[in-house]
Amino acid sequence: MKRVYKYPLRVNDRQIVKLPKGAEILSVQIQRGNICLWALIDTSVKETNDVAIRIHGTGHDIKYDGNLKFIGTVQMLLGDIVFHIFEEIKEQQQ
């Protein structure tokens, strides 16, 4: 069975979120003043992957070498603070 689950994020440059294997990140938004990530997961899957999430403010330096997938932008404090959220993409192993 598939369901959408919510994962609260901390305002850190980088953090690890444990998602079930095969999870699909759908969105990030602000809920009650907190950044949250929503993912479509298969509830029968027990094995997890460590997914690295990076959060960067507008105008801040981003170490980018093609390894980031944009998830979304969120505005906090009535738009005074804007964060851009990315998933770190691991290199495909051959």
Coordinates of C-alpha atoms in Angstrom, one line a residue:
M1 CA 0.0 0.0 0.0
K2 CA 1.3 3.5 -0.9
R3 CA 0.8 6.5 1.4
V4 CA 2.1 10.0 1.6
Y5 CA 4.1 10.6 4.8
K6 CA 5.4 13.8 6.3
Y7 CA 9.0 14.3 7.5
P8 CA 9.8 17.5 9.5
L9 CA 13.2 19.1 8.6
R10 CA 15.6 21.1 10.7
V11 CA 17.0 24.3 9.4
N12 CA 20.5 22.9 8.8
D13 CA 22.8 23.1 5.8
R14 CA 22.7 19.3 5.5
Q15 CA 20.8 16.6 7.2
I16 CA 19.9 12.9 6.7
V17 CA 16.3 11.7 6.4
K18 CA 15.6 8.0 6.6
L19 CA 13.1 7.2 3.8
P20 CA 11.8 3.7 2.8
K21 CA 13.6 2.4 -0.3
G22 CA 11.8 3.5 -3.4
A23 CA 10.2 6.6 -1.7
E24 CA 9.4 9.5 -4.0
I25 CA 9.9 13.0 -2.7
L26 CA 6.8 15.0 -3.6
S27 CA 7.1 18.4 -2.0
V28 CA 8.5 20.7 0.7
Q29 CA 6.4 23.3 2.4
I30 CA 6.0 25.2 5.6
Q31 CA 3.5 23.8 8.1
R32 CA 2.9 25.6 11.4
G33 CA 6.2 27.5 11.0
N34 CA 8.3 24.3 10.3
I35 CA 9.8 23.0 7.0
C36 CA 8.3 19.7 6.1
L37 CA 9.0 17.2 3.3
W38 CA 6.3 14.9 2.0
A39 CA 7.1 11.6 0.3
L40 CA 5.1 8.9 -1.4
I41 CA 6.1 5.6 0.3
D42 CA 5.3 2.0 0.1
T43 CA 4.2 1.0 3.6
S44 CA 5.2 -2.6 3.1
V45 CA 8.9 -1.6 2.5
K46 CA 10.9 -1.8 5.8
E47 CA 14.4 -1.2 4.5
T48 CA 15.4 2.5 4.5
N49 CA 17.8 4.7 2.6
D50 CA 19.7 7.6 4.1
V51 CA 18.7 10.6 2.0
A52 CA 20.8 13.7 2.3
I53 CA 18.8 17.0 2.3
R54 CA 20.5 20.3 1.9
I55 CA 18.9 23.7 2.7
H56 CA 20.3 26.9 1.4
G57 CA 19.2 30.5 1.8
T58 CA 18.8 32.9 -1.1
G59 CA 22.2 34.5 -1.9
H60 CA 24.2 31.9 0.1
D61 CA 27.0 29.9 -1.4
I62 CA 26.1 26.4 -2.6
K63 CA 28.7 23.7 -3.3
Y64 CA 27.3 22.3 -6.5
D65 CA 28.9 19.8 -8.8
G66 CA 25.9 18.4 -10.5
N67 CA 24.9 16.3 -7.5
L68 CA 21.8 18.2 -6.3
K69 CA 18.1 17.8 -7.3
F70 CA 15.9 20.8 -6.5
I71 CA 12.9 19.9 -4.4
G72 CA 11.4 23.2 -3.7
T73 CA 11.5 26.7 -2.1
V74 CA 9.9 27.7 1.2
Q75 CA 9.3 31.2 2.7
M76 CA 9.4 31.7 6.4
L77 CA 8.6 34.6 8.6
L78 CA 6.2 36.2 6.1
G79 CA 8.7 35.8 3.3
D80 CA 11.5 37.5 5.1
I81 CA 13.6 34.3 5.0
V82 CA 13.6 32.1 1.9
F83 CA 15.2 28.6 1.8
H84 CA 15.8 26.4 -1.2
I85 CA 15.8 22.6 -0.5
F86 CA 17.8 20.1 -2.5
E87 CA 18.3 16.3 -2.4
E88 CA 21.9 15.2 -2.8
I89 CA 22.0 12.6 -5.6
K90 CA 24.4 9.8 -5.1
E91 CA 26.5 8.7 -8.1
Q92 CA 25.0 5.7 -9.9
Q93 CA 27.1 2.7 -9.3
Q94 CA 27.8 0.5 -12.3

